[in-house]
Coordinates of C-alpha atoms in Angstrom, one line a residue:
X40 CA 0.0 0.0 0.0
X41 CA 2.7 2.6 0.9
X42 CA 4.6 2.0 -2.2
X43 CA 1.6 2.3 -4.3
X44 CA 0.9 5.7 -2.6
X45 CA 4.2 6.9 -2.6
X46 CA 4.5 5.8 -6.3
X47 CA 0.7 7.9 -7.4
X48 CA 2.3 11.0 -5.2
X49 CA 5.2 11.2 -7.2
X50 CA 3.1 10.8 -10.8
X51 CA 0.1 13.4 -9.2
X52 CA 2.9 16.6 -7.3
X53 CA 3.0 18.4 -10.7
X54 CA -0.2 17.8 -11.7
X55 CA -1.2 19.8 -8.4
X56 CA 0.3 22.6 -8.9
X57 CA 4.1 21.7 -7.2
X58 CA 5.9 21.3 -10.1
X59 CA 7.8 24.0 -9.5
X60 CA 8.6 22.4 -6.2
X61 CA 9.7 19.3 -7.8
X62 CA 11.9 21.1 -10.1
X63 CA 14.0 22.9 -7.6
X64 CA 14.2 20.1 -5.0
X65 CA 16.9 17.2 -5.0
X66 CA 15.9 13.5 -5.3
X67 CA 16.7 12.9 -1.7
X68 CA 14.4 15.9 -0.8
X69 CA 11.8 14.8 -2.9
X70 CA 11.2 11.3 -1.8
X71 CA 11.8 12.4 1.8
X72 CA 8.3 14.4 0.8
X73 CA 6.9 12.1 -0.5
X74 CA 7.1 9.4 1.4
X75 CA 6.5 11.6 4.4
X76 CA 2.8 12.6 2.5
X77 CA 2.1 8.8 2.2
X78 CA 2.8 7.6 5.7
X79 CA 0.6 10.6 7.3
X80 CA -1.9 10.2 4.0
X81 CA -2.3 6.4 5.7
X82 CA -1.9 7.3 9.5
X83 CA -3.9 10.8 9.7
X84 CA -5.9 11.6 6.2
X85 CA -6.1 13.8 3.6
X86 CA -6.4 17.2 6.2
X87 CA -2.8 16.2 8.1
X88 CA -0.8 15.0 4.5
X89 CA -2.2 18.6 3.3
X90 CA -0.3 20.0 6.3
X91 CA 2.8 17.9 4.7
X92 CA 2.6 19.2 1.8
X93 CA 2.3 23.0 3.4
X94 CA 5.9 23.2 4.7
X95 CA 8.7 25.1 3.3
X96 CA 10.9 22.4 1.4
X97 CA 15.2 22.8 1.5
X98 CA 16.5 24.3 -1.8
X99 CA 18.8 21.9 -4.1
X100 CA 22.5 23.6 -4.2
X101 CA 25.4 23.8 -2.0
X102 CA 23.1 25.0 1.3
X103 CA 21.0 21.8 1.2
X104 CA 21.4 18.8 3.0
X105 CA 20.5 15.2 2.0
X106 CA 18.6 13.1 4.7
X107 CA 17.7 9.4 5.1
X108 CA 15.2 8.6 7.8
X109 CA 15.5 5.4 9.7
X110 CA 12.6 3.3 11.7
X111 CA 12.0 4.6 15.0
X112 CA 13.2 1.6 17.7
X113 CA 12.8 1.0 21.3
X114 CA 15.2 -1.4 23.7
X115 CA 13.0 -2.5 27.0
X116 CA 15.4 -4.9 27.7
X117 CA 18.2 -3.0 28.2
X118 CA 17.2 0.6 28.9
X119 CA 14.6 1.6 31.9
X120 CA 11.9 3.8 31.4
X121 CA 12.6 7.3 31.5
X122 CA 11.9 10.6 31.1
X123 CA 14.4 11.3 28.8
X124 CA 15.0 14.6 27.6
X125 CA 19.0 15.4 25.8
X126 CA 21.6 13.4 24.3
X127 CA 25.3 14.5 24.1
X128 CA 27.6 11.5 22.2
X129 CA 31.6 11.3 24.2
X130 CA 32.1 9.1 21.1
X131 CA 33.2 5.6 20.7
X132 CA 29.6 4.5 21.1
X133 CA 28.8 6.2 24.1
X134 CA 26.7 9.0 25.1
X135 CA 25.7 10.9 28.1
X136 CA 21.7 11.3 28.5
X137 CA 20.0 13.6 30.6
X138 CA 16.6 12.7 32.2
X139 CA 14.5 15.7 33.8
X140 CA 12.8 14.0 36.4
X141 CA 15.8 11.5 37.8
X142 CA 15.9 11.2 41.4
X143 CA 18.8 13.4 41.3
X144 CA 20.4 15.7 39.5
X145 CA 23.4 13.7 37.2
X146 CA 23.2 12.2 33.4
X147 CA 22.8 8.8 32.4
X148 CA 25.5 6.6 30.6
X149 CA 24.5 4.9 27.5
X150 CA 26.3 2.7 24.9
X151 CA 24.6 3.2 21.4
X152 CA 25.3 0.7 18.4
X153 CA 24.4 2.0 15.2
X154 CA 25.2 0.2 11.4
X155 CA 28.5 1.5 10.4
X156 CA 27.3 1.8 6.8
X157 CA 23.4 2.5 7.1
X158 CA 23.5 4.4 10.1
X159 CA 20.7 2.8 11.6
X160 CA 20.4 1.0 15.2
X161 CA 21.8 -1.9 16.2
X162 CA 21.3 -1.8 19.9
X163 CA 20.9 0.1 23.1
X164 CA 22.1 0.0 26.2
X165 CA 21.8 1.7 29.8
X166 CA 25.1 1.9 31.5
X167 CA 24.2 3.6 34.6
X168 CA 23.0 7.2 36.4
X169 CA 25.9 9.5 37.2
X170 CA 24.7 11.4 40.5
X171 CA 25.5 15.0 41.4
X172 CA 24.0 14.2 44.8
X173 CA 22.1 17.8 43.9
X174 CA 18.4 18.1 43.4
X175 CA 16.9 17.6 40.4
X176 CA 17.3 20.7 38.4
X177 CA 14.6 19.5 35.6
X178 CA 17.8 18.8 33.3
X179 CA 16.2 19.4 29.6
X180 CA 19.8 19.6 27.4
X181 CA 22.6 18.7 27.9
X182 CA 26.0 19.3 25.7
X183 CA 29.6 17.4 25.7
X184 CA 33.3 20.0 25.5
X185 CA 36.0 17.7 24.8
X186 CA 39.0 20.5 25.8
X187 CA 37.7 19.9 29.2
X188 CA 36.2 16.6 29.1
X189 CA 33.2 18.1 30.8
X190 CA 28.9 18.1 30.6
X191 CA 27.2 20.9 30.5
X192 CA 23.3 20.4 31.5
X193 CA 20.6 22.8 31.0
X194 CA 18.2 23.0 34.0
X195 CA 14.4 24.6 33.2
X196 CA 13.6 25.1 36.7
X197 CA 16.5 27.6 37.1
X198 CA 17.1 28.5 33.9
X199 CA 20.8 27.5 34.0
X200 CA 23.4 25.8 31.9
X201 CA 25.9 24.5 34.8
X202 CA 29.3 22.3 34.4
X203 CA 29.8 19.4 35.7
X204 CA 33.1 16.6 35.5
X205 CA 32.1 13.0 34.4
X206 CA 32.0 12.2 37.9
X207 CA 28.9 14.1 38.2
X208 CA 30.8 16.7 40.3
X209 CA 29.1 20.4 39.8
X210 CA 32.9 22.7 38.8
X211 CA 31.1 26.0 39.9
X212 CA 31.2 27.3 36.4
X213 CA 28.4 28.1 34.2
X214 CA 26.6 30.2 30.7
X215 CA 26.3 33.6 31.8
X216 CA 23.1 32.9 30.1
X217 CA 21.1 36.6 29.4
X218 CA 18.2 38.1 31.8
X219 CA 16.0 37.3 29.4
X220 CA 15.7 33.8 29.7
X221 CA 14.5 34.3 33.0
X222 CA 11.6 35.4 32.2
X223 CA 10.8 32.2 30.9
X224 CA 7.3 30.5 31.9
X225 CA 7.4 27.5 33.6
X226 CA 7.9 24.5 31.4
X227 CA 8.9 26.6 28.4
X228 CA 12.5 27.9 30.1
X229 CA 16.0 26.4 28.3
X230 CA 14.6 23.3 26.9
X231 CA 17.8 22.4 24.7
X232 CA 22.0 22.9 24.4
X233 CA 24.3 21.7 22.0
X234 CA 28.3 22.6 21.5
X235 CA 30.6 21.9 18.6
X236 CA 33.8 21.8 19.0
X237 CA 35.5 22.6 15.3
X238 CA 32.9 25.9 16.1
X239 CA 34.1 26.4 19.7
X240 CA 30.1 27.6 19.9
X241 CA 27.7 26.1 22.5
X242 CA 23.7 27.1 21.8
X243 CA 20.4 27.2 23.3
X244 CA 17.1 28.6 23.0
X245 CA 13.9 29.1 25.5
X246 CA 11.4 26.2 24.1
X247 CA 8.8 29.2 23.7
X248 CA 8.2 32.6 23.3
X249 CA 9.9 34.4 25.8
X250 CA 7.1 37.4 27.3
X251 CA 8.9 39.7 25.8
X252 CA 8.6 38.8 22.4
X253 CA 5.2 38.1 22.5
X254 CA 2.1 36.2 22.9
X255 CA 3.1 32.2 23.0
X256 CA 1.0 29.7 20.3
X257 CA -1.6 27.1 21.5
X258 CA -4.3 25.6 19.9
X259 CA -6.7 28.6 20.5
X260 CA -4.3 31.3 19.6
X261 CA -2.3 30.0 16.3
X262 CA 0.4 32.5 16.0
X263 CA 4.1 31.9 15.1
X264 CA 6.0 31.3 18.0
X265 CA 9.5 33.5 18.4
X266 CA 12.6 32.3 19.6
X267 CA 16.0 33.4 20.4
X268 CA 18.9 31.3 19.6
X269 CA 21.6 32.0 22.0
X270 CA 25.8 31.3 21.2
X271 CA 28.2 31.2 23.8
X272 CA 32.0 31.4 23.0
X273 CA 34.5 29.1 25.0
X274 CA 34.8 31.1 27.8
X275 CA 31.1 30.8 28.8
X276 CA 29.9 34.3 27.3
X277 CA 27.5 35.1 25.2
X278 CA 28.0 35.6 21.8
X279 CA 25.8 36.3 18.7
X280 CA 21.7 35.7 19.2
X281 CA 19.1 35.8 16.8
X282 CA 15.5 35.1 16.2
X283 CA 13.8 31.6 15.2
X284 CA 10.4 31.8 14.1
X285 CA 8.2 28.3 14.6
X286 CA 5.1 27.2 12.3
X287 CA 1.9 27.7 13.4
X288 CA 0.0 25.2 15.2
X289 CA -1.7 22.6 12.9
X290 CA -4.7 22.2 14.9
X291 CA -7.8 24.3 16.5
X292 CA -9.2 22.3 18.5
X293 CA -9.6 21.5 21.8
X294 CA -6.9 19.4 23.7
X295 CA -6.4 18.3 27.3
X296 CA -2.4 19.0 26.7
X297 CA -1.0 20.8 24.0
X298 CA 2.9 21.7 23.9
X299 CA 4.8 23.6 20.5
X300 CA 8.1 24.7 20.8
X301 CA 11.7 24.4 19.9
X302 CA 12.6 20.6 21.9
X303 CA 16.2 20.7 20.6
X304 CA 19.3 22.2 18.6
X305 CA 22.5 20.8 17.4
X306 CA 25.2 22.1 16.1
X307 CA 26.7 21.4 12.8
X308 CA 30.7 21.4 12.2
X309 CA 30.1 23.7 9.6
X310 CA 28.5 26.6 11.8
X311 CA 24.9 25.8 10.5
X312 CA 22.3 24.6 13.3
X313 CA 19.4 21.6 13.1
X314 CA 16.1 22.8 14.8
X315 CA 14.2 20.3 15.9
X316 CA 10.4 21.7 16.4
X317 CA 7.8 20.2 18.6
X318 CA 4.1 20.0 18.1
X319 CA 2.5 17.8 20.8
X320 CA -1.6 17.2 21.0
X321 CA -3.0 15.0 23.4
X322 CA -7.2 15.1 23.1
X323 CA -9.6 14.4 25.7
X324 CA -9.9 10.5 25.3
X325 CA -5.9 10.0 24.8
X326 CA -6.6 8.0 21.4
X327 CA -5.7 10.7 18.4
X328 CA -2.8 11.9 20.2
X329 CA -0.2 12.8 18.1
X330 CA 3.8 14.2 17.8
X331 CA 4.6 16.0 14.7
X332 CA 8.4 16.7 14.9
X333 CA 9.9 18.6 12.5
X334 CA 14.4 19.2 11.9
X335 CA 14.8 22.7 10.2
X336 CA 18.4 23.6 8.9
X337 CA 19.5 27.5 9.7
X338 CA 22.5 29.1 8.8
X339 CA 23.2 31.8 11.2
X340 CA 26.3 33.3 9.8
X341 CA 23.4 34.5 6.3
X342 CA 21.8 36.7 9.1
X343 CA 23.0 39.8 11.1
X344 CA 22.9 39.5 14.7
X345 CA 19.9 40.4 16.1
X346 CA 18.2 39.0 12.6
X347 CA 15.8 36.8 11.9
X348 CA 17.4 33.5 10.5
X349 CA 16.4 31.6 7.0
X350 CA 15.2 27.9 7.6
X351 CA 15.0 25.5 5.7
X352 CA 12.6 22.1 6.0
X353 CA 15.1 18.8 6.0
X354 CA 12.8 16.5 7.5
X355 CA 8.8 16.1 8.9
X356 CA 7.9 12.8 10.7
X357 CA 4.7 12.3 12.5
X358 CA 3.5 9.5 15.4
X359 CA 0.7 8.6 16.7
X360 CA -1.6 6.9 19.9
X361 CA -4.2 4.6 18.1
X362 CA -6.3 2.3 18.8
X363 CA -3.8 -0.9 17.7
X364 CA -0.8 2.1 17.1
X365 CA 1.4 2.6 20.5
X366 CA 4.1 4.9 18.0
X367 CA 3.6 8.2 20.0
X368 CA 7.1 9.1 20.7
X369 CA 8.0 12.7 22.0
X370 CA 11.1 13.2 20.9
X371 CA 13.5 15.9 23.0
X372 CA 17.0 14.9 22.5
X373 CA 19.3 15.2 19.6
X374 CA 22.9 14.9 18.6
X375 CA 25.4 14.4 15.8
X376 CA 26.4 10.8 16.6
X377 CA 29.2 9.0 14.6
X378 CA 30.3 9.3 10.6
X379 CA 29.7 6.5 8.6
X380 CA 31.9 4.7 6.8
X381 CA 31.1 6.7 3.5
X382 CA 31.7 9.9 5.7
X383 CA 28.0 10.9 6.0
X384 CA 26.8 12.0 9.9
X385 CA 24.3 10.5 11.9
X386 CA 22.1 12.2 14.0
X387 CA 20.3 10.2 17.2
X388 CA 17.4 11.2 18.7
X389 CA 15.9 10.4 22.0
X390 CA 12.4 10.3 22.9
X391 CA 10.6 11.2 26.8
X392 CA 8.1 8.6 27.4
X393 CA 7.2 10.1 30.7
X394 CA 8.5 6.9 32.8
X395 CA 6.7 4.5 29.8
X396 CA 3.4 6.6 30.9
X397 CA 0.5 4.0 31.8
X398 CA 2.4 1.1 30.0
X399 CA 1.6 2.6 26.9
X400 CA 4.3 4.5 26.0
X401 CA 7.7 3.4 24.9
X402 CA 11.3 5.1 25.2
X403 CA 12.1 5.4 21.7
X404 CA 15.1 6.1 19.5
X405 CA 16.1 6.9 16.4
X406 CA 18.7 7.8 13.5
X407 CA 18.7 10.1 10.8
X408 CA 21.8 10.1 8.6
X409 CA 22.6 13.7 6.7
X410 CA 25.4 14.5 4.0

């Protein structure tokens, strides 16, 4: 059925008016559409592949990004439930995990297998909590600095970015993160951090409109949110910012929880940033709940400080809570993993399943490979 879809979408896009579209975008980019029409054409309907369809698609040329999607997986066996909410990767398999409603305050160990030539997982495994012997700080992101050897961990309850050794051992340094992520609401505070190292950059972002800038979206009052993406230079200042403008909710209708905002950044080698946005609706009855996550490429260094960045749609995937579906996966964490063997990067992704809520939901991951 799905290749049959996939194969009537690709005969019918110019035909309905995107043949322009089609023109300008690069094969990769064009069956990522596709088949990212079909699956939510089979999942959600005509109204939600529309919505598809509706996004602003990455350019072919030297800006543009190729992207293969891989099968979301989970690993009861060997990883506990969770609320899992940033991934940094230490390399050679392993990656430090933060979970924003631990016991403590600390990161979790993990060991990550993924295909050396497909990029997608093999198999994952819990290694272990790392304990600060702190509170709980609601850890959200969480970001690796090999000069140091050191995490940094982004709390939303304090609307901090605070060091720590891989003992779990707080160093007393931190982002002199600006006064105006303080003003955050609660639950929409510094919900992500990444750092690159061939960049010496770290960034973050408040998950929402800050009050400053504005009034924030919900399902009653569809306006764009507006972010502001926040560099640090190595010595813990800040640097550049600019402003991130989200999508508008998809939907108007009542929900019993609705969350949109910016769940995670990472930081490219190149100076350009992924953008992971986060539309979460949860109805009245739980069945129809869905995730629509979104990865956005921007290019700060095409904007003046201050600016409003460019961005450019690499990839849309959509789950779901159905009746005989249990795929709902809110994804939160995301990194550049390891290169493959053909030099491409992988990205992993980590999903909260709020502790496996009810037995329903699973902690899932997944890989995305970009060149």
């Amino acid at each position: 059925m799905r290749k049959v879809i996939v194969g009537l979408l690709l005969l019918m896009l110019p035909l309905a008016g995107y043949g322009q579209t089609v023109v300008e975008m690069g094969i990769d980019q064009l069956l990522n559409l596709v088949t990212a029409v079909a699956d939510t054409l089979i999942s959600d309907g005509v109204d939600a592949a529309a919505e598809v369809l509706a996004q602003p698609a990455a350019a072919a040329g030297t800006d543009s990004l190729s992207v293969v999607e891989h099968r979301q997986q989970s690993f009861p066996l060997s990883v506990p439930a969770g609320n899992y909410s940033g991934i940094a990767y230490l390399g050679g398999g392993r990656y430090a995990v933060v979970n924003d409603k631990s016991d403590t305050d600390g990161f979790h160990l993990f060991a990550i297998d993924v295909d050396t030539l497909s990029g997608e997982l093999m198999n994952v495994r819990h290694e272990g909590f790392v304990s600060s012997g702190q509170p709980n700080r609601d850890g959200e992101g969480i970001a690796y600095v090999p000069l140091t050897h050191s995490l940094f961990i982004s709390g939303e309850r304090d609307n901090e970015v605070l060091e720590y050794t891989m003992e779990g051992q707080l160093t007393g340094r931190r982002l002199a993160v600006p006064a105006e992520f303080k003003t955050a609401k609660r639950n929409y505070g510094l919900e992500s951090l990444t750092y690159n190292a061939q960049t010496h950059r770290f960034w973050t972002t408040s998950e929402s409109t800050l009050p400053a800038d504005g009034q924030q979206a919900t399902t009653a009052l569809r306006v764009r949110n507006r972010l502001r993406l926040q560099s640090f230079d190595d010595n813990l200042q800040p640097a550049a910012q600019y402003f991130y403008e989200m999508d508008e909710p998809s939907v108007s209708k009542s929900a019993s929880t609705y969350a949109l905002g910016v769940s995670e950044l990472c930081a490219m080698d190149d100076g350009r940033l992924i953008v992971m946005e986060r539309e979460f609706y949860v109805p009245s009855g739980k069945l129809g709940s869905f995730v629509v996550n979104k990865l956005y490429l921007v290019n700060p260094d095409t904007a003046a400080a201050g600016a409003a960045v460019d961005k450019q749609l690499l990839l849309r995937f959509r789950t779901t809570l159905a009746l005989f579906s249990y795929g709902l996966a809110n994804y939160e964490g995301m990194c550049l993993g390891p290169r493959l063997a053909d030099g491409r990067q992988v990205l992993v992704l980590i999903s909260d399943s709020q502790n496996q809520y009810k037995g329903v939901l699973k902690d899932w991951f997944k890989t995305v490979v970009i060149q």
